[in-house]
Amino acid sequence: MGDILATEADLLGMIKEYLNFEEFEETVQTFDKECKTKGKLVSKPRGSALRDSKTRVIQEDLLSSFDDGDHKVFFDLWAENIPSAVKDSDDEAQNLEFYLRIHFTVYPLRTHPSRQDRAEFEERIFLFKQYLETRGSALSQTTEFLPYYALPFVPNPTIHPSFKDLFQDSWMPQLKDKLEKFLSVTLKSSKIPRLLTLYVSFFSMQQLQLQLAESERRISSYVRKCNKVKADYHNLIGITAELVDSLEATVSGKMISPEYLQSVCVRLFSSQMRQSAVQSTDFTRPGTVRTTHNHSYFSHPRPKEVPMLPSLDYDKLKNDLVVGSDRLKCLLLQALRWRITRSLPGEQRDTVLQAYISNDLLQRYSTNKKAVLHLMKSANEVVRQYTARLINAFASLAEGRIYLSQIPILVKLLTETLRREEKDSMTRENVLVALQKLSLRRSQQTAMIEDDLIGWLVDELQDSDCLSDYTLEYSAALLMNLCLRTKGKRKCAENAKHVLKVLTDLLGHENHEIRPYVNGALYSILCIPSVRQEAKEMSVEEILRCYNREENPDLNRQIEFIIKQLNSGDEEGPESDDEEEEDDNDEDLMEIELDKEEILQPQQRELSGETLLTTEYLGIMTNMMKVKRKSTPLACPNIDEPLQRPVTPSSHRNAG
């Protein structure tokens, strides 16, 4: 009985410890009251007194080294006792560390203002400069800290007006007060309660048991395969011995009958191949195509089975994407994108995409302004960025582009975002790339041309030095795809001089990856007589011949085609809008840039990625596998001629 009571008291103690850890203050009071009423003992968690004592010592040592200006001791303790997740991700911790670095740097000037130990100060300035170039570089764009990046280059900071606050009597006590508050919260939160530790251990044990069961299943499978290999080996040795005997017999002049060779063949081939081997193999002739195919059956292993990702509850997902907090929305958008980008190409990725489409993840026909797609208009920049990233992931897959093209408002929504976002915004970059991939489809090209995207692109490309190589390449490729349409060519003809000036300037850009798209756009619009006339007045032919001297035979031949187009007759080229052309090159265009520069990082004990989806949003039979259309990539273009079919930079690079 005593053991049971002790165990119960220990368990109640762990519950109270966890409630205190999560700061359920009212619940703790009620819990204590009920335990007292029922006469239940609540033991103090074992080791808590020792932990509390150790925490106090660490906090006192940190504050003491702060007062003494001992930066070595302080930052050794800081590195050992402040969790990495807090140091590297928490804004408050990073800001505090910056000011602490300043404190220890100027400490010799504060404590000895008259004699100022220059050697000590120079050493600390050197360490501060190292910090600014490494961990501190992340804050270089923050206005609050920008003046302090000049500190290593100021001979005497004590008299410099930018740093006068550092030497006020109130500055050091205020910083110490911030440090004390930070330590009291952080060091306390680093004490993991035993109940949580037990739960994590139990969960880990379950995972290990599952892994063990899976390993045992695999071992059993491998043992069966090994036994089969051994049996095949013994069978093969027996057949080899018989064939050696037969070879010796033929040397002695004895004939080997086809029936005997057929019997050997039957023993060699598996039961699935036995009939075709007996009926189809001609042993009286040298090896035929049919026998070659039979042998190739054994030389290629069967494809390995790929596991499908768990089904999800899409109704709950779509609801939380609309009504959840901004952080939850971002985590869900990231996890859904990772399902596409991190799944294995082929059946696994196709199943993920088909589940999204069949459950209408983006709510394509919804007229509700709170639909998932309208997250592109969110006031939160990260929500907008992660929505754009997900749309870009959809646009990277042929079936995804078909789905997106069925959303009536999509192009309008994306072009509005394009015009609204800052030039260097990651949201804008993803929207631009998604539009470029969607421009493989004629219906989307039409919508973009009608929304005057050509004019916007030409204006952007005019200031090409302000664009990243990635953005520049996709902008040029998008412009070319739109210029391939008759409507696009006529749109360019409305401001031909401006368009021609921008395109000819781009021919001299240091990024040669854009050349094929610039050449393709020039060749397309020069089929319009008014554009040709404007080009002749601008001496475009002479400009082209300047670039024709460069050592690149392929581009030189393309320029010759453009010059030939420029000097053609006055008639307009053939209409292209009504031709029955392939609507999409049916290629998947997945790129590593889809997941680059993730600004969203999970906090401590926060679910993210696949763990978030399978823990909170597990569904039943929502994976609807659909047979993927057979890929029909377009024939490789003649590299001598300018591009005359819609492409994306990734597909063009692969084709090259």
Short mmCIF file of C-alpha atoms in Angstrom, two decimals, residues 261-647:
data_model
loop_
_atom_site.label_atom_id
_atom_site.label_comp_id
_atom_site.label_asym_id
_atom_site.label_seq_id
_atom_site.Cartn_x
_atom_site.Cartn_y
_atom_site.Cartn_z
CA LEU A 261 19.11 -26.96 -75.05
CA GLN A 262 15.41 -26.21 -74.66
CA SER A 263 15.30 -28.25 -71.47
CA VAL A 264 18.30 -26.30 -70.12
CA CYS A 265 16.58 -23.04 -71.04
CA VAL A 266 13.41 -24.07 -69.18
CA ARG A 267 15.49 -24.65 -66.07
CA LEU A 268 17.24 -21.28 -66.48
CA PHE A 269 14.16 -19.12 -66.96
CA SER A 270 11.63 -18.33 -64.26
CA SER A 271 8.19 -19.91 -64.39
CA GLN A 272 6.72 -16.69 -65.85
CA MET A 273 9.12 -16.84 -68.80
CA ARG A 274 9.17 -20.61 -69.31
CA GLN A 275 6.46 -20.83 -71.96
CA SER A 276 7.75 -17.95 -74.10
CA ALA A 277 11.30 -19.29 -73.82
CA VAL A 278 10.26 -22.76 -75.05
CA GLN A 279 7.97 -21.55 -77.82
CA SER A 280 9.86 -18.54 -79.13
CA THR A 281 13.57 -19.19 -78.87
CA ASP A 282 15.24 -20.36 -82.04
CA PHE A 283 18.26 -22.38 -80.93
CA THR A 284 19.37 -23.26 -84.45
CA ARG A 285 20.34 -19.65 -85.20
CA PRO A 286 22.49 -16.96 -83.57
CA GLY A 287 20.87 -14.78 -80.90
CA THR A 288 17.73 -12.98 -82.12
CA VAL A 289 15.95 -9.88 -80.84
CA ARG A 290 13.49 -12.11 -79.00
CA THR A 291 16.17 -14.02 -77.12
CA THR A 292 17.92 -10.77 -76.32
CA HIS A 293 14.72 -9.48 -74.76
CA ASN A 294 14.38 -12.64 -72.69
CA HIS A 295 17.83 -12.17 -71.24
CA SER A 296 17.25 -8.49 -70.60
CA TYR A 297 14.34 -9.49 -68.38
CA PHE A 298 16.86 -10.80 -65.87
CA SER A 299 19.31 -7.94 -66.17
CA HIS A 300 16.82 -5.26 -65.00
CA PRO A 301 15.50 -5.54 -61.45
CA ARG A 302 11.84 -4.87 -60.86
CA PRO A 303 11.12 -1.29 -59.73
CA LYS A 304 11.06 -0.81 -55.99
CA GLU A 305 7.63 -0.15 -54.48
CA VAL A 306 7.21 3.45 -53.34
CA PRO A 307 5.07 4.05 -50.21
CA MET A 308 2.13 6.46 -50.53
CA LEU A 309 1.88 9.40 -48.14
CA PRO A 310 -1.04 9.28 -45.65
CA SER A 311 -4.44 10.70 -46.65
CA LEU A 312 -5.43 14.10 -45.22
CA ASP A 313 -8.63 15.75 -43.97
CA TYR A 314 -8.91 18.44 -46.65
CA ASP A 315 -12.10 20.03 -45.28
CA LYS A 316 -10.33 20.76 -41.99
CA LEU A 317 -7.21 21.88 -43.86
CA LYS A 318 -9.09 24.37 -46.05
CA ASN A 319 -11.01 25.70 -43.05
CA ASP A 320 -7.83 26.32 -41.02
CA LEU A 321 -6.14 27.91 -44.04
CA VAL A 322 -8.96 30.46 -44.06
CA VAL A 323 -9.77 31.04 -40.36
CA GLY A 324 -6.56 29.95 -38.60
CA SER A 325 -3.88 32.28 -37.24
CA ASP A 326 -1.35 33.70 -39.70
CA ARG A 327 1.37 31.45 -38.29
CA LEU A 328 -0.78 28.33 -38.68
CA LYS A 329 -1.62 29.36 -42.25
CA CYS A 330 2.09 29.71 -43.05
CA LEU A 331 2.97 26.35 -41.48
CA LEU A 332 0.17 24.62 -43.43
CA LEU A 333 1.10 26.29 -46.73
CA GLN A 334 4.73 25.27 -46.19
CA ALA A 335 3.81 21.67 -45.29
CA LEU A 336 1.49 21.32 -48.31
CA ARG A 337 4.21 22.64 -50.63
CA TRP A 338 6.81 20.30 -49.12
CA ARG A 339 4.46 17.38 -49.87
CA ILE A 340 4.87 18.25 -53.55
CA THR A 341 8.53 19.24 -53.64
CA ARG A 342 9.88 16.56 -51.28
CA SER A 343 7.82 13.61 -52.50
CA LEU A 344 9.46 11.14 -54.85
CA PRO A 345 8.94 11.89 -58.56
CA GLY A 346 6.48 9.46 -60.14
CA GLU A 347 3.59 7.71 -58.44
CA GLN A 348 4.13 9.24 -54.99
CA ARG A 349 4.20 12.86 -56.23
CA ASP A 350 1.37 12.20 -58.73
CA THR A 351 -0.81 10.83 -55.91
CA VAL A 352 -0.12 13.91 -53.75
CA LEU A 353 -1.05 16.28 -56.58
CA GLN A 354 -4.17 14.33 -57.56
CA ALA A 355 -5.33 14.39 -53.92
CA TYR A 356 -4.93 18.19 -53.88
CA ILE A 357 -6.82 18.54 -57.17
CA SER A 358 -9.65 16.07 -56.45
CA ASN A 359 -10.21 17.74 -53.05
CA ASP A 360 -9.97 21.20 -54.70
CA LEU A 361 -7.35 22.52 -52.28
CA LEU A 362 -7.29 26.03 -53.79
CA GLN A 363 -11.13 26.18 -54.03
CA ARG A 364 -11.08 27.07 -57.74
CA TYR A 365 -14.80 27.75 -58.14
CA SER A 366 -15.37 29.50 -54.81
CA THR A 367 -16.80 33.04 -54.95
CA ASN A 368 -16.18 33.54 -51.24
CA LYS A 369 -13.56 36.22 -50.59
CA LYS A 370 -12.26 34.09 -47.71
CA ALA A 371 -11.30 31.23 -50.02
CA VAL A 372 -7.76 29.79 -49.83
CA LEU A 373 -6.71 31.53 -53.05
CA HIS A 374 -7.43 34.94 -51.53
CA LEU A 375 -4.57 34.44 -49.07
CA MET A 376 -2.61 36.17 -51.87
CA LYS A 377 -4.26 39.38 -50.58
CA SER A 378 -3.36 38.77 -46.92
CA ALA A 379 -1.95 41.68 -44.95
CA ASN A 380 0.77 39.31 -43.69
CA GLU A 381 3.76 39.24 -46.08
CA VAL A 382 4.80 35.70 -45.08
CA VAL A 383 1.28 34.36 -45.76
CA ARG A 384 1.36 35.96 -49.23
CA GLN A 385 4.84 34.57 -49.90
CA TYR A 386 3.98 31.02 -48.85
CA THR A 387 0.74 31.09 -50.87
CA ALA A 388 2.75 32.18 -53.92
CA ARG A 389 5.28 29.40 -53.29
CA LEU A 390 2.47 26.80 -53.20
CA ILE A 391 0.94 28.11 -56.45
CA ASN A 392 4.42 28.01 -58.02
CA ALA A 393 4.74 24.36 -56.93
CA PHE A 394 1.38 23.57 -58.60
CA ALA A 395 2.53 25.36 -61.77
CA SER A 396 5.70 23.23 -61.82
CA LEU A 397 3.69 20.11 -62.69
CA ALA A 398 1.75 19.55 -65.92
CA GLU A 399 -1.42 18.37 -64.10
CA GLY A 400 -1.05 21.28 -61.70
CA ARG A 401 -1.05 23.76 -64.59
CA ILE A 402 -4.26 22.21 -65.94
CA TYR A 403 -5.85 22.65 -62.47
CA LEU A 404 -4.65 26.27 -62.12
CA SER A 405 -5.89 27.14 -65.62
CA GLN A 406 -9.42 26.24 -64.46
CA ILE A 407 -9.38 29.06 -61.86
CA PRO A 408 -11.01 32.06 -63.60
CA ILE A 409 -9.56 34.76 -61.34
CA LEU A 410 -6.04 33.33 -60.98
CA VAL A 411 -4.13 35.31 -63.62
CA LYS A 412 -5.80 38.57 -62.56
CA LEU A 413 -4.95 37.85 -58.91
CA LEU A 414 -1.32 37.03 -59.72
CA THR A 415 -0.73 40.03 -61.98
CA GLU A 416 -2.20 42.35 -59.32
CA THR A 417 0.23 40.86 -56.80
CA LEU A 418 3.09 41.28 -59.27
CA ARG A 419 2.40 45.00 -59.61
CA ARG A 420 1.83 45.52 -55.89
CA GLU A 421 4.83 43.72 -54.34
CA GLU A 422 8.29 45.21 -53.81
CA LYS A 423 10.88 44.56 -56.56
CA ASP A 424 13.08 42.27 -54.43
CA SER A 425 10.17 40.48 -52.75
CA MET A 426 10.26 36.67 -52.63
CA THR A 427 6.46 36.74 -53.13
CA ARG A 428 6.85 38.62 -56.38
CA GLU A 429 9.58 36.27 -57.60
CA ASN A 430 7.40 33.19 -57.01
CA VAL A 431 4.38 34.84 -58.66
CA LEU A 432 6.47 35.77 -61.71
CA VAL A 433 7.88 32.24 -62.05
CA ALA A 434 4.39 30.71 -61.64
CA LEU A 435 3.03 32.99 -64.37
CA GLN A 436 5.92 32.04 -66.65
CA LYS A 437 5.13 28.34 -66.23
CA LEU A 438 1.42 28.99 -66.76
CA SER A 439 2.28 30.82 -70.01
CA LEU A 440 2.85 27.38 -71.54
CA ARG A 441 -0.96 27.19 -71.76
CA ARG A 442 -2.72 29.23 -74.44
CA SER A 443 -5.73 30.22 -72.32
CA GLN A 444 -3.41 31.68 -69.69
CA GLN A 445 -1.32 33.48 -72.35
CA THR A 446 -4.51 35.17 -73.59
CA ALA A 447 -5.47 36.31 -70.07
CA MET A 448 -1.97 37.71 -69.45
CA ILE A 449 -1.90 39.61 -72.75
CA GLU A 450 -5.34 41.10 -72.08
CA ASP A 451 -4.13 42.19 -68.63
CA ASP A 452 -1.27 44.13 -70.33
CA LEU A 453 1.43 41.99 -68.74
CA ILE A 454 3.63 42.59 -71.81
CA GLY A 455 3.85 46.32 -71.05
CA TRP A 456 4.73 45.63 -67.42
CA LEU A 457 7.44 43.13 -68.40
CA VAL A 458 9.05 45.49 -70.91
CA ASP A 459 9.20 48.25 -68.28
CA GLU A 460 10.75 45.84 -65.77
CA LEU A 461 13.34 44.56 -68.25
CA GLN A 462 14.29 48.14 -69.09
CA ASP A 463 15.88 48.30 -65.62
CA SER A 464 17.43 44.82 -65.89
CA ASP A 465 20.44 45.60 -63.65
CA CYS A 466 18.09 45.77 -60.65
CA LEU A 467 16.80 42.22 -61.26
CA SER A 468 18.36 39.00 -60.00
CA ASP A 469 19.58 36.57 -62.68
CA TYR A 470 16.74 34.19 -61.78
CA THR A 471 14.04 36.89 -62.10
CA LEU A 472 15.63 38.29 -65.27
CA GLU A 473 15.66 34.89 -66.94
CA TYR A 474 12.01 34.12 -66.14
CA SER A 475 10.89 37.66 -67.11
CA ALA A 476 12.57 37.36 -70.52
CA ALA A 477 11.15 33.86 -71.07
CA LEU A 478 7.63 35.01 -70.10
CA LEU A 479 7.83 37.97 -72.47
CA MET A 480 8.92 35.68 -75.31
CA ASN A 481 6.07 33.21 -74.68
CA LEU A 482 3.52 36.07 -74.86
CA CYS A 483 5.15 37.52 -77.99
CA LEU A 484 4.66 34.22 -79.82
CA ARG A 485 0.91 34.93 -79.96
CA THR A 486 -0.52 37.26 -82.62
CA LYS A 487 -2.27 39.28 -79.89
CA GLY A 488 1.05 39.61 -78.12
CA LYS A 489 2.86 40.77 -81.24
CA ARG A 490 0.21 43.42 -81.89
CA LYS A 491 0.42 44.57 -78.29
CA CYS A 492 4.18 45.08 -78.79
CA ALA A 493 3.48 46.95 -82.04
CA GLU A 494 1.54 49.60 -80.07
CA ASN A 495 4.83 50.77 -78.53
CA ALA A 496 7.31 49.20 -80.95
CA LYS A 497 10.16 51.67 -80.42
CA HIS A 498 10.23 51.12 -76.65
CA VAL A 499 9.99 47.31 -76.97
CA LEU A 500 12.75 47.13 -79.61
CA LYS A 501 15.02 49.39 -77.54
CA VAL A 502 14.64 47.17 -74.45
CA LEU A 503 15.15 43.92 -76.38
CA THR A 504 18.25 45.13 -78.27
CA ASP A 505 19.74 46.43 -74.99
CA LEU A 506 19.20 42.99 -73.44
CA LEU A 507 21.29 41.41 -76.21
CA GLY A 508 24.32 43.01 -74.57
CA HIS A 509 23.46 41.87 -71.03
CA GLU A 510 26.19 39.92 -69.22
CA ASN A 511 23.71 37.12 -68.46
CA HIS A 512 23.83 35.13 -71.70
CA GLU A 513 21.14 32.70 -70.48
CA ILE A 514 18.47 35.22 -71.56
CA ARG A 515 19.74 35.45 -75.16
CA PRO A 516 17.52 32.65 -76.63
CA TYR A 517 14.39 34.31 -75.17
CA VAL A 518 15.36 37.80 -76.38
CA ASN A 519 16.11 36.39 -79.84
CA GLY A 520 12.79 34.51 -79.85
CA ALA A 521 10.85 37.65 -78.88
CA LEU A 522 12.60 39.77 -81.54
CA TYR A 523 12.00 37.18 -84.26
CA SER A 524 8.30 36.95 -83.34
CA ILE A 525 7.44 40.65 -83.23
CA LEU A 526 9.38 41.42 -86.43
CA CYS A 527 6.71 39.59 -88.42
CA ILE A 528 4.53 42.71 -87.93
CA PRO A 529 5.21 45.23 -90.77
CA SER A 530 4.96 48.32 -88.53
CA VAL A 531 7.50 46.82 -86.11
CA ARG A 532 9.87 46.02 -88.99
CA GLN A 533 9.58 49.60 -90.22
CA GLU A 534 10.35 50.96 -86.75
CA ALA A 535 13.32 48.58 -86.46
CA LYS A 536 14.76 49.81 -89.75
CA GLU A 537 14.46 53.43 -88.60
CA MET A 538 16.30 52.48 -85.39
CA SER A 539 19.09 50.69 -87.35
CA VAL A 540 18.33 47.44 -85.52
CA GLU A 541 20.12 45.43 -88.24
CA GLU A 542 23.42 47.23 -87.51
CA ILE A 543 22.94 46.57 -83.78
CA LEU A 544 22.31 42.88 -84.45
CA ARG A 545 25.41 42.60 -86.63
CA CYS A 546 27.51 43.97 -83.73
CA TYR A 547 26.47 40.97 -81.63
CA ASN A 548 26.88 38.64 -84.60
CA ARG A 549 30.66 38.93 -84.24
CA GLU A 550 30.68 37.12 -80.90
CA GLU A 551 32.10 33.58 -80.70
CA ASN A 552 28.83 31.69 -80.40
CA PRO A 553 27.83 29.96 -83.66
CA ASP A 554 24.33 28.99 -82.45
CA LEU A 555 23.39 32.54 -81.44
CA ASN A 556 25.01 33.94 -84.58
CA ARG A 557 22.78 31.76 -86.75
CA GLN A 558 19.74 32.86 -84.73
CA ILE A 559 20.65 36.50 -85.35
CA GLU A 560 20.90 35.76 -89.07
CA PHE A 561 17.32 34.44 -88.95
CA ILE A 562 16.20 37.62 -87.14
CA ILE A 563 17.91 39.82 -89.78
CA LYS A 564 16.23 37.78 -92.52
CA GLN A 565 12.86 38.32 -90.77
CA LEU A 566 13.61 42.05 -90.49
CA ASN A 567 14.25 42.31 -94.25
CA SER A 568 11.25 40.19 -95.32
CA GLY A 569 8.29 41.61 -97.29
CA ASP A 570 5.58 43.92 -96.01
CA GLU A 571 3.00 41.21 -95.42
CA GLU A 572 2.16 40.19 -91.87
CA GLY A 573 3.11 36.71 -90.66
CA PRO A 574 0.48 33.97 -90.26
CA GLU A 575 -2.09 34.13 -87.49
CA SER A 576 -1.17 31.92 -84.56
CA ASP A 577 -4.15 32.29 -82.24
CA ASP A 578 -6.48 29.89 -83.99
CA GLU A 579 -4.04 27.14 -84.84
CA GLU A 580 -4.64 23.77 -83.24
CA GLU A 581 -1.40 23.53 -81.31
CA GLU A 582 -0.34 21.50 -78.31
CA ASP A 583 -1.55 23.46 -75.28
CA ASP A 584 1.26 22.48 -72.92
CA ASN A 585 4.54 20.61 -73.31
CA ASP A 586 3.31 18.25 -70.56
CA GLU A 587 6.61 18.40 -68.70
CA ASP A 588 7.16 18.62 -64.96
CA LEU A 589 9.36 21.61 -64.15
CA MET A 590 10.25 21.10 -60.48
CA GLU A 591 13.14 23.30 -59.29
CA ILE A 592 15.16 23.49 -56.08
CA GLU A 593 14.42 27.25 -55.93
CA LEU A 594 10.87 26.42 -54.79
CA ASP A 595 12.17 25.71 -51.27
CA LYS A 596 15.02 28.24 -51.11
CA GLU A 597 15.43 30.83 -48.32
CA GLU A 598 12.74 29.49 -45.97
CA ILE A 599 12.02 32.32 -43.52
CA LEU A 600 9.55 30.25 -41.49
CA GLN A 601 11.24 28.04 -38.89
CA PRO A 602 9.34 25.93 -36.32
CA GLN A 603 9.57 27.02 -32.72
CA GLN A 604 10.36 24.72 -29.82
CA ARG A 605 7.79 21.89 -29.55
CA GLU A 606 5.91 23.29 -32.60
CA LEU A 607 4.69 20.84 -35.26
CA SER A 608 5.63 21.53 -38.87
CA GLY A 609 5.88 19.86 -42.27
CA GLU A 610 4.66 16.30 -42.70
CA THR A 611 4.49 15.83 -38.89
CA LEU A 612 1.95 18.67 -38.66
CA LEU A 613 -0.18 17.23 -41.48
CA THR A 614 -0.20 13.64 -40.21
CA THR A 615 -0.73 14.62 -36.55
CA GLU A 616 -3.50 17.21 -36.89
CA TYR A 617 -5.04 16.58 -40.33
CA LEU A 618 -5.06 12.83 -40.93
CA GLY A 619 -7.93 11.81 -43.21
CA ILE A 620 -9.47 8.66 -44.66
CA MET A 621 -9.12 7.63 -48.32
CA THR A 622 -8.60 11.12 -49.77
CA ASN A 623 -5.70 10.01 -51.98
CA MET A 624 -7.34 9.48 -55.37
CA MET A 625 -4.70 8.06 -57.71
CA LYS A 626 -5.35 8.95 -61.30
CA VAL A 627 -3.44 7.56 -64.25
CA LYS A 628 -1.15 10.36 -65.32
CA ARG A 629 -1.31 11.44 -68.92
CA LYS A 630 1.62 10.14 -70.86
CA SER A 631 4.20 12.89 -71.15
CA THR A 632 4.49 14.22 -74.68
CA PRO A 633 7.39 16.66 -74.64
CA LEU A 634 7.76 18.80 -77.69
CA ALA A 635 10.40 17.99 -80.23
CA CYS A 636 13.72 19.71 -79.52
CA PRO A 637 13.84 23.04 -81.40
CA ASN A 638 16.46 23.66 -84.03
CA ILE A 639 19.17 25.57 -82.16
CA ASP A 640 20.00 27.46 -85.36
CA GLU A 641 16.60 29.18 -85.27
CA PRO A 642 15.09 31.48 -82.62
CA LEU A 643 12.62 29.83 -80.24
CA GLN A 644 9.13 29.66 -81.74
CA ARG A 645 7.29 27.57 -79.11
CA PRO A 646 6.54 28.45 -75.46
CA VAL A 647 9.22 27.22 -73.03
#
